[in-house]
Each structure stands twice: as C-alpha cells, then as structure tokens.
Tab-separated table of C-alpha atoms in Angstrom:
chain	number	residue	atom	x	y	z
A	1	MET	CA	25.132	2.993	1.199
A	2	LYS	CA	23.981	6.434	2.317
A	3	ASN	CA	21.671	7.091	-0.609
A	4	TRP	CA	18.006	7.191	-1.475
A	5	LYS	CA	17.994	3.642	-2.815
A	6	GLN	CA	18.736	2.065	0.552
A	7	MET	CA	16.150	4.255	2.234
A	8	LEU	CA	13.703	3.201	-0.484
A	9	LEU	CA	14.393	-0.458	0.256
A	10	SER	CA	13.388	-0.006	3.903
A	11	LEU	CA	10.247	1.777	2.847
A	12	THR	CA	9.082	-0.561	0.074
A	13	LEU	CA	10.185	-3.908	1.528
A	14	SER	CA	8.782	-3.445	5.015
A	15	ALA	CA	6.305	-0.620	4.641
A	16	GLY	CA	3.159	-1.317	6.623
A	17	LEU	CA	5.352	-2.722	9.388
A	18	LEU	CA	4.334	0.089	11.719
A	19	THR	CA	0.949	0.675	10.111
A	20	GLY	CA	-1.691	1.118	12.788
A	21	ALA	CA	0.806	0.463	15.571
A	22	ALA	CA	1.711	2.791	18.395
A	23	VAL	CA	4.586	4.605	16.716
A	24	PRO	CA	2.817	6.723	14.096
A	25	ALA	CA	0.649	8.217	16.820
A	26	VAL	CA	3.547	10.529	17.672
A	27	ALA	CA	3.398	11.965	14.184
A	28	ALA	CA	0.868	14.399	12.813
A	29	ALA	CA	-2.272	12.335	12.361
A	30	PRO	CA	-3.796	12.759	8.922
A	31	GLN	CA	-7.429	13.780	8.730
A	32	GLN	CA	-9.901	10.943	8.592
A	33	PRO	CA	-11.087	10.075	5.084
A	34	ALA	CA	-14.286	11.285	3.459
A	35	VAL	CA	-16.549	9.341	1.088
A	36	LYS	CA	-18.192	10.579	-2.101
A	37	VAL	CA	-20.815	8.627	-4.056
A	38	ASN	CA	-21.195	9.952	-7.599
A	39	ASN	CA	-19.720	13.317	-6.538
A	40	GLN	CA	-21.999	13.642	-3.493
A	41	THR	CA	-20.252	13.683	-0.124
A	42	VAL	CA	-21.850	11.183	2.230
A	43	GLU	CA	-23.037	12.876	5.418
A	44	TYR	CA	-22.810	10.461	8.330
A	45	LYS	CA	-25.120	11.083	11.284
A	46	SER	CA	-23.714	8.245	13.391
A	47	GLY	CA	-20.005	7.580	13.172
A	48	SER	CA	-17.662	8.639	10.386
A	49	PRO	CA	-15.118	6.918	8.100
A	50	VAL	CA	-11.869	5.845	9.750
A	51	ASN	CA	-8.531	4.618	8.468
A	52	ASN	CA	-7.797	1.373	10.276
A	53	GLN	CA	-4.452	-0.346	9.551
A	54	GLY	CA	-4.478	1.120	6.050
A	55	THR	CA	-8.091	0.126	5.299
A	56	THR	CA	-10.897	2.696	5.088
A	57	LEU	CA	-13.790	1.511	7.228
A	58	VAL	CA	-17.201	3.151	6.851
A	59	PRO	CA	-20.485	2.991	8.759
A	60	LEU	CA	-22.201	0.067	7.074
A	61	ARG	CA	-25.873	1.042	6.981
A	62	ALA	CA	-25.376	4.710	6.015
A	63	THR	CA	-22.899	3.884	3.246
A	64	LEU	CA	-25.174	1.256	1.717
A	65	GLU	CA	-28.060	3.736	1.791
A	66	ALA	CA	-25.903	6.320	-0.003
A	67	MET	CA	-25.373	3.722	-2.738
A	68	ASP	CA	-29.131	3.056	-2.972
A	69	ALA	CA	-28.710	-0.302	-1.269
A	70	GLU	CA	-30.444	-1.557	1.861
A	71	LEU	CA	-28.918	-3.362	4.814
A	72	GLN	CA	-30.981	-6.355	5.936
A	73	ASN	CA	-28.712	-7.779	8.608
A	74	ALA	CA	-25.050	-7.997	9.613
A	75	ALA	CA	-23.528	-10.540	11.957
A	76	GLY	CA	-20.065	-11.958	12.487
A	77	ASP	CA	-18.394	-11.588	9.118
A	78	THR	CA	-21.540	-11.714	6.959
A	79	ILE	CA	-23.550	-8.841	5.485
A	80	TYR	CA	-27.023	-9.363	4.056
A	81	ALA	CA	-28.185	-6.530	1.812
A	82	ILE	CA	-30.550	-5.654	-1.015
A	83	ILE	CA	-28.600	-4.298	-3.995
A	84	ASP	CA	-30.382	-3.448	-7.250
A	85	GLY	CA	-33.451	-5.251	-5.935
A	86	LYS	CA	-31.533	-8.489	-5.339
A	87	ALA	CA	-30.622	-10.148	-2.048
A	88	VAL	CA	-26.834	-10.227	-1.725
A	89	THR	CA	-24.623	-11.925	0.865
A	90	LEU	CA	-21.179	-10.387	1.427
A	91	LYS	CA	-18.293	-11.823	3.406
A	92	SER	CA	-16.153	-9.280	5.225
A	93	LYS	CA	-14.700	-8.625	8.642
A	94	LEU	CA	-17.021	-6.255	10.522
A	95	THR	CA	-15.951	-3.829	13.233
A	96	VAL	CA	-18.166	-2.195	15.845
A	97	ILE	CA	-17.085	1.278	16.977
A	98	ASN	CA	-19.191	3.106	19.566
A	99	GLY	CA	-22.163	0.935	18.707
A	100	VAL	CA	-21.908	1.524	14.931
A	101	THR	CA	-21.087	-1.378	12.590
A	102	TYR	CA	-18.282	-0.645	10.119
A	103	ALA	CA	-17.104	-2.488	6.987
A	104	PRO	CA	-14.315	-1.912	4.423
A	105	VAL	CA	-15.551	0.585	1.843
A	106	ARG	CA	-13.938	-1.290	-1.058
A	107	VAL	CA	-15.935	-4.438	-0.240
A	108	LEU	CA	-19.202	-2.480	-0.279
A	109	GLY	CA	-18.344	-0.493	-3.392
A	110	ASP	CA	-17.283	-3.534	-5.401
A	111	ALA	CA	-20.422	-5.456	-4.416
A	112	ALA	CA	-22.696	-2.580	-5.406
A	113	GLY	CA	-21.048	-2.168	-8.801
A	114	TYR	CA	-19.071	0.995	-8.137
A	115	GLU	CA	-15.589	1.966	-9.251
A	116	VAL	CA	-13.608	2.631	-6.073
A	117	SER	CA	-10.719	5.097	-6.138
A	118	TRP	CA	-8.715	7.182	-3.709
A	119	ASP	CA	-7.978	10.902	-3.939
A	120	ALA	CA	-4.854	11.308	-1.808
A	121	GLN	CA	-4.903	15.111	-1.910
A	122	THR	CA	-8.328	15.410	-0.331
A	123	ARG	CA	-8.182	12.038	1.442
A	124	THR	CA	-11.474	11.032	-0.154
A	125	VAL	CA	-12.745	7.619	-1.214
A	126	ILE	CA	-14.567	8.123	-4.511
A	127	LEU	CA	-17.362	5.752	-5.516
A	128	LYS	CA	-18.768	6.062	-9.033
A	129	THR	CA	-21.239	3.785	-10.724
A	130	LYS	CA	-19.475	2.130	-13.615
A	131	THR	CA	-21.952	3.466	-16.141
A	132	ALA	CA	-21.594	6.987	-14.737
A	133	ALA	CA	-17.817	7.100	-14.434
A	134	GLY	CA	-16.349	10.085	-16.227
A	135	GLY	CA	-13.363	10.136	-18.537
A	136	SER	CA	-10.838	11.081	-15.871
A	137	GLN	CA	-12.090	8.352	-13.547
A	138	THR	CA	-11.862	5.758	-16.296
A	139	ALA	CA	-8.291	6.822	-16.986
A	140	VAL	CA	-7.325	6.306	-13.359
A	141	ASN	CA	-8.928	2.882	-13.117
A	142	THR	CA	-7.630	1.483	-16.391
A	143	GLN	CA	-3.999	2.473	-15.975
A	144	GLY	CA	-2.908	-0.289	-13.603
A	145	GLY	CA	0.235	-2.043	-14.685
A	146	ARG	CA	1.829	-5.306	-15.616
A	147	GLY	CA	3.505	-5.918	-12.267
A	148	PHE	CA	5.583	-8.991	-11.482
A	149	MET	CA	4.368	-12.587	-11.312
A	150	TRP	CA	6.015	-15.988	-11.764
A	151	GLU	CA	4.560	-19.503	-11.741
A	152	VAL	CA	6.063	-22.670	-10.288
A	153	GLN	CA	4.470	-26.110	-10.616
A	154	SER	CA	5.556	-29.316	-8.896
A	155	ASN	CA	4.036	-32.482	-7.481
A	156	GLY	CA	0.522	-31.397	-8.439
A	157	ASN	CA	0.845	-28.042	-6.696
A	158	THR	CA	1.026	-24.571	-8.218
A	159	VAL	CA	2.637	-21.542	-6.614
A	160	TYR	CA	2.203	-18.049	-8.030
A	161	LEU	CA	4.881	-15.611	-6.922
A	162	VAL	CA	3.685	-12.002	-6.987
A	163	GLY	CA	5.927	-8.987	-6.433
A	164	SER	CA	4.284	-6.413	-4.198
A	165	MET	CA	4.558	-2.701	-3.638
A	166	HIS	CA	3.616	-2.433	0.035
A	167	ILE	CA	2.611	1.182	-0.487
A	168	ALA	CA	0.799	2.272	-3.626
A	169	ASP	CA	-2.047	4.425	-4.924
A	170	GLU	CA	-5.110	3.865	-7.062
A	171	SER	CA	-3.109	4.233	-10.296
A	172	PHE	CA	-1.890	0.668	-9.709
A	173	TYR	CA	-5.424	-0.626	-10.286
A	174	PRO	CA	-7.049	-2.513	-11.848
A	175	LEU	CA	-4.362	-5.163	-11.587
A	176	ASN	CA	-3.295	-7.315	-14.502
A	177	ALA	CA	-6.120	-9.789	-15.210
A	178	GLU	CA	-3.684	-12.692	-14.758
A	179	PHE	CA	-3.256	-11.688	-11.102
A	180	GLU	CA	-6.990	-11.784	-10.471
A	181	GLU	CA	-7.466	-15.053	-12.365
A	182	ALA	CA	-4.668	-16.784	-10.448
A	183	PHE	CA	-5.934	-15.505	-7.113
A	184	ALA	CA	-9.499	-16.597	-7.887
A	185	GLU	CA	-8.301	-20.213	-7.972
A	186	ALA	CA	-5.966	-19.981	-4.980
A	187	ASP	CA	-6.477	-22.158	-1.929
A	188	TYR	CA	-4.089	-20.070	0.183
A	189	LEU	CA	-2.690	-16.544	0.256
A	190	GLY	CA	0.896	-16.189	1.455
A	191	VAL	CA	2.321	-12.821	2.562
A	192	GLU	CA	5.387	-11.657	4.471
A	193	ILE	CA	3.206	-10.650	7.412
A	194	ASP	CA	-0.525	-10.092	7.700
A	195	ILE	CA	-0.493	-6.319	8.111
A	196	SER	CA	-4.256	-6.259	8.718
A	197	LYS	CA	-3.321	-7.356	12.256
A	198	ALA	CA	-0.711	-4.633	12.783
A	199	ALA	CA	-2.846	-2.626	15.195
A	200	ASP	CA	-3.763	-5.454	17.554
A	201	GLU	CA	-2.609	-5.260	21.144
A	202	ALA	CA	0.181	-7.834	20.809
A	203	SER	CA	1.682	-6.083	17.766
A	204	GLN	CA	1.598	-2.686	19.448
A	205	LYS	CA	3.299	-4.147	22.503
A	206	LEU	CA	6.066	-5.563	20.293
A	207	VAL	CA	6.701	-2.124	18.791
A	208	LEU	CA	6.868	-0.529	22.221
A	209	ASP	CA	9.072	-3.270	23.678
A	210	MET	CA	11.537	-3.277	20.778
A	211	GLY	CA	11.319	0.242	19.430
A	212	MET	CA	11.408	2.303	22.623
A	213	TYR	CA	14.327	2.819	24.965
A	214	GLN	CA	13.730	1.002	28.238
A	215	ASP	CA	16.723	2.334	30.189
A	216	GLY	CA	15.727	5.951	30.660
A	217	THR	CA	17.760	7.227	27.717
A	218	THR	CA	16.307	8.916	24.640
A	219	LEU	CA	17.120	9.116	20.953
A	220	LYS	CA	19.486	12.060	21.334
A	221	ASP	CA	21.651	9.961	23.678
A	222	HIS	CA	22.262	7.418	20.905
A	223	ILE	CA	22.850	9.481	17.761
A	224	SER	CA	25.131	12.407	17.015
A	225	SER	CA	24.005	15.906	17.895
A	226	GLU	CA	24.185	16.791	14.199
A	227	THR	CA	21.824	13.984	13.179
A	228	TYR	CA	19.449	14.783	16.023
A	229	ALA	CA	19.317	18.461	15.053
A	230	LYS	CA	18.634	17.589	11.409
A	231	LEU	CA	15.856	15.214	12.470
A	232	GLY	CA	14.233	17.957	14.516
A	233	GLU	CA	14.236	20.316	11.552
A	234	VAL	CA	12.633	17.737	9.252
A	235	LEU	CA	9.983	16.856	11.830
A	236	LYS	CA	9.083	20.528	12.208
A	237	GLN	CA	8.906	20.775	8.419
A	238	ALA	CA	6.425	17.902	8.528
A	239	GLY	CA	4.302	19.701	11.107
A	240	VAL	CA	5.492	17.578	14.041
A	241	LYS	CA	7.247	18.618	17.247
A	242	ALA	CA	11.033	18.372	16.978
A	243	ASN	CA	11.195	15.968	19.935
A	244	ALA	CA	8.224	13.829	18.855
A	245	LEU	CA	10.370	10.718	18.319
A	246	ASP	CA	12.654	11.057	21.328
A	247	GLN	CA	11.329	7.896	22.968
A	248	PHE	CA	12.133	5.748	19.956
A	249	LYS	CA	15.204	4.120	18.482
A	250	PRO	CA	16.728	5.325	15.181
A	251	TRP	CA	15.161	2.538	13.104
A	252	VAL	CA	11.681	3.556	14.274
A	253	ALA	CA	12.391	7.210	13.559
A	254	GLU	CA	13.640	6.317	10.066
A	255	THR	CA	10.590	4.212	9.197
A	256	THR	CA	8.141	6.753	10.606
A	257	LEU	CA	9.816	9.641	8.785
A	258	SER	CA	9.772	7.823	5.440
A	259	SER	CA	6.149	6.755	5.885
A	260	LEU	CA	5.120	10.313	6.730
A	261	LYS	CA	6.547	11.708	3.520
A	262	SER	CA	5.322	8.931	1.228
A	263	ALA	CA	1.784	9.334	2.593
A	264	THR	CA	1.748	13.045	1.736
A	265	ALA	CA	2.673	12.040	-1.817
A	266	GLY	CA	-0.349	9.744	-2.020
A	267	TYR	CA	1.357	6.383	-1.464
A	268	GLU	CA	-0.264	4.466	1.370
A	269	ALA	CA	-0.444	0.937	2.728
A	270	SER	CA	-4.216	1.095	2.203
A	271	ALA	CA	-3.568	0.738	-1.547
A	272	GLY	CA	-0.650	-1.711	-1.251
A	273	ILE	CA	-0.728	-4.869	-3.363
A	274	ASP	CA	-0.405	-7.228	-0.399
A	275	LEU	CA	-3.153	-5.532	1.625
A	276	TYR	CA	-5.388	-5.605	-1.470
A	277	PHE	CA	-5.109	-9.389	-1.617
A	278	ILE	CA	-5.335	-9.769	2.167
A	279	GLN	CA	-8.710	-8.038	2.026
A	280	LYS	CA	-9.794	-10.282	-0.840
A	281	ALA	CA	-8.667	-13.380	1.071
A	282	ILE	CA	-10.747	-12.290	4.052
A	283	GLU	CA	-13.748	-11.856	1.746
A	284	ARG	CA	-13.205	-15.320	0.229
A	285	LYS	CA	-12.438	-16.824	3.633
A	286	ILE	CA	-9.268	-18.532	2.437
A	287	PRO	CA	-6.341	-19.015	4.849
A	288	ILE	CA	-3.694	-16.285	5.031
A	289	MET	CA	-0.231	-17.707	5.714
A	290	GLU	CA	2.671	-15.577	6.939
A	291	LEU	CA	6.094	-16.382	5.507
A	292	GLU	CA	7.673	-14.270	8.235
A	293	SER	CA	6.395	-12.822	11.484
A	294	TYR	CA	5.774	-9.341	12.825
A	295	GLU	CA	8.325	-10.084	15.531
A	296	SER	CA	11.001	-11.221	13.065
A	297	GLN	CA	10.646	-8.100	10.909
A	298	LEU	CA	10.755	-5.758	13.891
A	299	GLY	CA	13.649	-7.744	15.317
A	300	MET	CA	15.618	-7.401	12.082
A	301	PHE	CA	15.500	-3.608	12.285
A	302	ASN	CA	16.110	-3.640	16.019
A	303	ASN	CA	19.211	-5.803	15.596
A	304	PHE	CA	20.892	-3.463	13.127
A	305	SER	CA	24.137	-2.082	14.531
A	306	LYS	CA	24.035	1.351	16.132
A	307	GLU	CA	26.089	2.708	13.249
A	308	LEU	CA	23.762	1.320	10.577
A	309	GLN	CA	20.641	2.581	12.349
A	310	GLU	CA	21.993	6.110	12.470
A	311	ALA	CA	23.234	5.950	8.862
A	312	ASN	CA	19.789	4.843	7.682
A	313	LEU	CA	18.087	7.569	9.691
A	314	LEU	CA	20.467	10.203	8.325
A	315	SER	CA	19.776	8.972	4.790
A	316	ALA	CA	16.017	9.350	5.345
A	317	ILE	CA	16.571	12.859	6.735
A	318	GLU	CA	18.864	14.027	3.950
A	319	ASN	CA	16.630	12.533	1.256
A	320	TYR	CA	13.341	13.553	2.849
A	321	ASP	CA	12.378	15.897	0.034
A	322	GLN	CA	13.129	13.184	-2.543
A	323	ILE	CA	11.291	10.302	-0.881
A	324	ASP	CA	8.143	10.737	-2.970
A	325	GLU	CA	10.229	10.911	-6.155
A	326	SER	CA	12.094	7.785	-5.088
A	327	VAL	CA	8.872	5.861	-4.586
A	328	ASP	CA	7.738	7.150	-7.994
A	329	VAL	CA	10.767	5.372	-9.490
A	330	MET	CA	9.836	2.053	-7.876
A	331	ALA	CA	6.186	2.552	-8.835
A	332	GLU	CA	7.044	3.000	-12.504
A	333	ILE	CA	9.279	-0.081	-12.438
A	334	TRP	CA	6.412	-2.073	-10.940
A	335	LYS	CA	3.813	-0.805	-13.406
A	336	SER	CA	6.051	-1.512	-16.390
A	337	GLY	CA	6.902	-4.984	-15.064
A	338	ASN	CA	10.462	-4.414	-16.285
A	339	ASP	CA	12.582	-7.291	-14.935
A	340	GLU	CA	15.850	-5.676	-15.992
A	341	GLN	CA	15.130	-2.449	-14.129
A	342	LEU	CA	13.961	-4.361	-11.053
A	343	LEU	CA	17.162	-6.409	-11.090
A	344	GLN	CA	19.288	-3.278	-11.420
A	345	LEU	CA	17.473	-1.680	-8.490
A	346	THR	CA	17.792	-4.826	-6.366
A	347	ASN	CA	21.518	-5.140	-7.093
A	348	SER	CA	22.073	-1.509	-6.196
A	349	PHE	CA	21.061	-2.269	-2.597
A	350	SER	CA	24.190	-4.376	-1.950
A	351	GLY	CA	26.417	-1.465	-0.926
A	352	ASP	CA	26.290	-2.226	2.792
A	353	ALA	CA	26.881	-5.886	3.632
A	354	GLU	CA	25.068	-5.854	6.991
A	355	TYR	CA	21.993	-4.183	5.559
A	356	TYR	CA	21.814	-6.262	2.370
A	357	LYS	CA	22.251	-9.561	4.212
A	358	ALA	CA	19.496	-8.788	6.720
A	359	MET	CA	16.991	-7.162	4.362
A	360	LEU	CA	17.332	-9.512	1.411
A	361	VAL	CA	19.712	-12.473	1.632
A	362	ASP	CA	18.608	-14.052	4.923
A	363	ARG	CA	14.918	-13.286	4.452
A	364	ASN	CA	14.900	-14.643	0.894
A	365	ILE	CA	16.350	-17.954	2.083
A	366	GLY	CA	13.660	-18.300	4.731
A	367	MET	CA	10.832	-17.472	2.352
A	368	ALA	CA	12.170	-19.731	-0.421
A	369	ASP	CA	12.356	-22.627	2.053
A	370	LYS	CA	8.691	-22.149	2.993
A	371	ILE	CA	7.656	-21.996	-0.672
A	372	ASP	CA	9.639	-25.186	-1.270
A	373	GLY	CA	7.545	-26.812	1.450
A	374	TYR	CA	4.311	-25.748	-0.222
A	375	LEU	CA	5.460	-27.242	-3.519
A	376	LYS	CA	6.393	-30.550	-1.936
A	377	ASN	CA	3.286	-31.266	0.115
A	378	GLY	CA	1.483	-33.153	-2.678
A	379	LYS	CA	-1.963	-31.788	-1.817
A	380	ASN	CA	-2.780	-30.553	-5.338
A	381	GLU	CA	-3.295	-27.024	-4.084
A	382	GLU	CA	-2.662	-23.535	-5.396
A	383	TYR	CA	-0.726	-20.941	-3.436
A	384	PHE	CA	-0.752	-17.229	-4.205
A	385	ILE	CA	2.367	-15.689	-2.644
A	386	VAL	CA	2.711	-11.896	-2.382
A	387	VAL	CA	6.006	-10.444	-1.091
A	388	GLY	CA	8.041	-7.329	-1.887
A	389	ALA	CA	9.102	-7.283	-5.550
A	390	ALA	CA	12.774	-6.750	-4.697
A	391	HIS	CA	12.886	-10.174	-3.023
A	392	TYR	CA	12.604	-12.104	-6.288
A	393	LEU	CA	15.464	-11.321	-8.656
A	394	GLY	CA	19.249	-11.466	-8.465
A	395	GLU	CA	21.831	-13.950	-7.273
A	396	HIS	CA	20.180	-14.133	-3.845
A	397	GLY	CA	16.575	-13.744	-5.042
A	398	ILE	CA	13.727	-16.173	-4.424
A	399	VAL	CA	13.502	-17.098	-8.121
A	400	LYS	CA	17.178	-18.166	-8.228
A	401	LEU	CA	16.885	-19.994	-4.885
A	402	LEU	CA	13.943	-22.026	-6.194
A	403	GLN	CA	15.759	-22.745	-9.452
A	404	ASP	CA	18.721	-23.997	-7.409
A	405	LYS	CA	16.293	-26.418	-5.705
A	406	GLY	CA	15.414	-27.831	-9.123
A	407	TYR	CA	12.194	-25.965	-9.895
A	408	THR	CA	11.277	-24.348	-13.202
A	409	VAL	CA	10.132	-20.796	-12.572
A	410	VAL	CA	8.114	-19.224	-15.403
A	411	ARG	CA	7.619	-15.459	-15.755
A	412	LYS	CA	3.949	-14.628	-16.366
C-alpha cells in the first residue's frame, strides 16, 4: 500500500480537486504565465496573464491586437472580433479583473488560427501561426496519443466513455480525432466534477471546513513526529516554510505536496483532458453534468481513517522525488492507449481495502448508475463522459459494471 502507485492514484484520479481553492495558497505560488506570439513576448500595459483554476486567462483586447486581430465588442459570454478581415463571434466565459476583460488564451488562439502550446519550464503560453510553426513546435503538437474511449449505444442514445488524465501537458495534444468528432456531436458533457468552478466561494469554504482543523489542534498533533519532521524537510526542499501546512489535515497535505511536485515537472490541471473538454463545452454552450460533487470528493478524503491519511502522506513524502517519474508512467500508458497496462496499473491499487473501496469501487458504482440513467432516458441524445482512466477497467470498473447491466461496450 505504501508505494508510489497509490500516491499516483490520488494524484491522477482526483487531481484538480484543490485547484484554485484556498489550500494551495499556503504553498509557493508559481509565477504568473507569460504569452508569446510568434516568438514575441506580449507586453501588457493594462493587466497581465493569470492562471485561474488551471486556465490561463489573458487581457482580451491586448492579446487580440498581438495576434493582428481587432476587438469590436465583448459582453456576457460573447466576443465580437475582426480576424483576418472577417467578423467573428466567439463564445467564452469572460472575466473582469480590475476593470480589464479577460478570456481564456486557448479560445482566442484557436479562433485566430494559432497553434497553442505550453512551455512548463518558462511558464509561457506559446502562440504560433500554423503556417509559421517550426519543426519543434509541429513535433509537440502532433504527438498527442491514442488515449482511452469506449462507446455504448442503447434506446436511441449514445454514450462515449473517455478516460482522462486530470493533469497533463501539451504533449497530449492534439487529441485523437475520434475524441473531437464524438465531442462535436455531443449534447452533454459529463465529468466527475466541474473543476472550472473549484475557486468559487462555496468550494473554497468546503475545503476550509473539511480540510482544516477546527478544534485548535494542528497537523503535528495528529501524525507522528517522524512523519511531521519528514514533511517539513520536503516542504523546505520545495521552497515552502516547514510549517506551511500545519492548519490542514494529512489528506490536504498529501494532495498539495503531490500537486506541487507534478507542476514543477510540467503536468498541470490547465492541460488536463477533462478541463480541455470543459472549456470546449463552455464555448459550445452545452450542459456540463457532474457525475459526482465537489463535496463528495472532498468528503471521501476527509473520511479516510487517521491511519490511512498518515500512510498516504508518508508515501507522498517518501516518493516526492519520484512523483514526476510516476506521472510519466501514467502519461505513457494514456498516450499509448494500452488497455492491458491500464488494467495492470488499476489492479495494483487494490493493496489497501479501505483506500481501494473508496477511491474506485464505490465511486465506480455511482458513476455507472448515472450513465445507466443516461442510456435509458430514450431522448436520442449523445453523452460525452470524461472521468479518470483508472475508473474504467477491471472487475470493479465502469466498463464491467455496464456490461453487467446488459450493455455492449465497444472500445474505440
């Protein structure tokens, strides 16, 4: 149980859970992103790019001007612009910060015909016109991967089941064309939770209510002195004060620690498969349905026994230097779309009964039941479901649960 694979499961099945919430504020805040258009850094006179819940938001007017486009008007969730001499209407959630209107950079770049990539080392969003993209850029944007997708049809309805990596990097893109084609026809997007809402006031309050001690005690009162000392050393190694997480419970410390390390390796929720499709759903204005809730996911971690919480935290501490390598393993499995390797990885998580039941077994049952409901409603609709890849295979996986309900599940 105390190995990198279990720590990896926490990271890749519920990564993004604390994205944008109050907890990461105790950690060393990464520098805000920069933007380059055809190798020229965009100089912003009013406002600057910000990372919001894993999405890079940029000042709308200045970014369009840097791409030789002109903003005509922006209101609500609609942008009117002149791109290549043509009037274009874009749909995207707009944010006003200190009087400056911001929009997701990927939405703007895609609309203006740019390749959009992310340089994790320099924390720079790179926009290159498709005709001007160099060889190295083309290599990054054509690598992508097969990924995991299954199709289920019943009663006139179609459900696509997509396996996500909640944290990723630009090497995952472009996605398999079958993903994009299926999503283009979807009437609904289904995700575990809509992590684009993770930073709202209600979500932050949930983290504080569940993840912080309310009785005057601190983390060192609830874990061994040895574990606490090791945590302090790792936090200092990460450039954070040794007592930075004292207010929080072990499960919060574990998740924050793992997210810190994976981000330095270039894996971020901003490039995650589920957030990618959430942003696209917002652009298309199709409903986003949550198969779980923010409260249920937080509650699952919070309800782990004291012993399991400390064991998971200790595993994250002892494997801190290997976290990026561990995510590399999952990333390669995802890109290759290798069902056998995914099944082996999923089965390897069963070492601790409490952990396995909460993280996979119980959640899979709940999600499979909701998918069953979508298939039975007889509305002749298409559902595009994106949940962590490890939820699908194995004796307790969503695919088997749907097959047990009588459905034919086809690997795509």
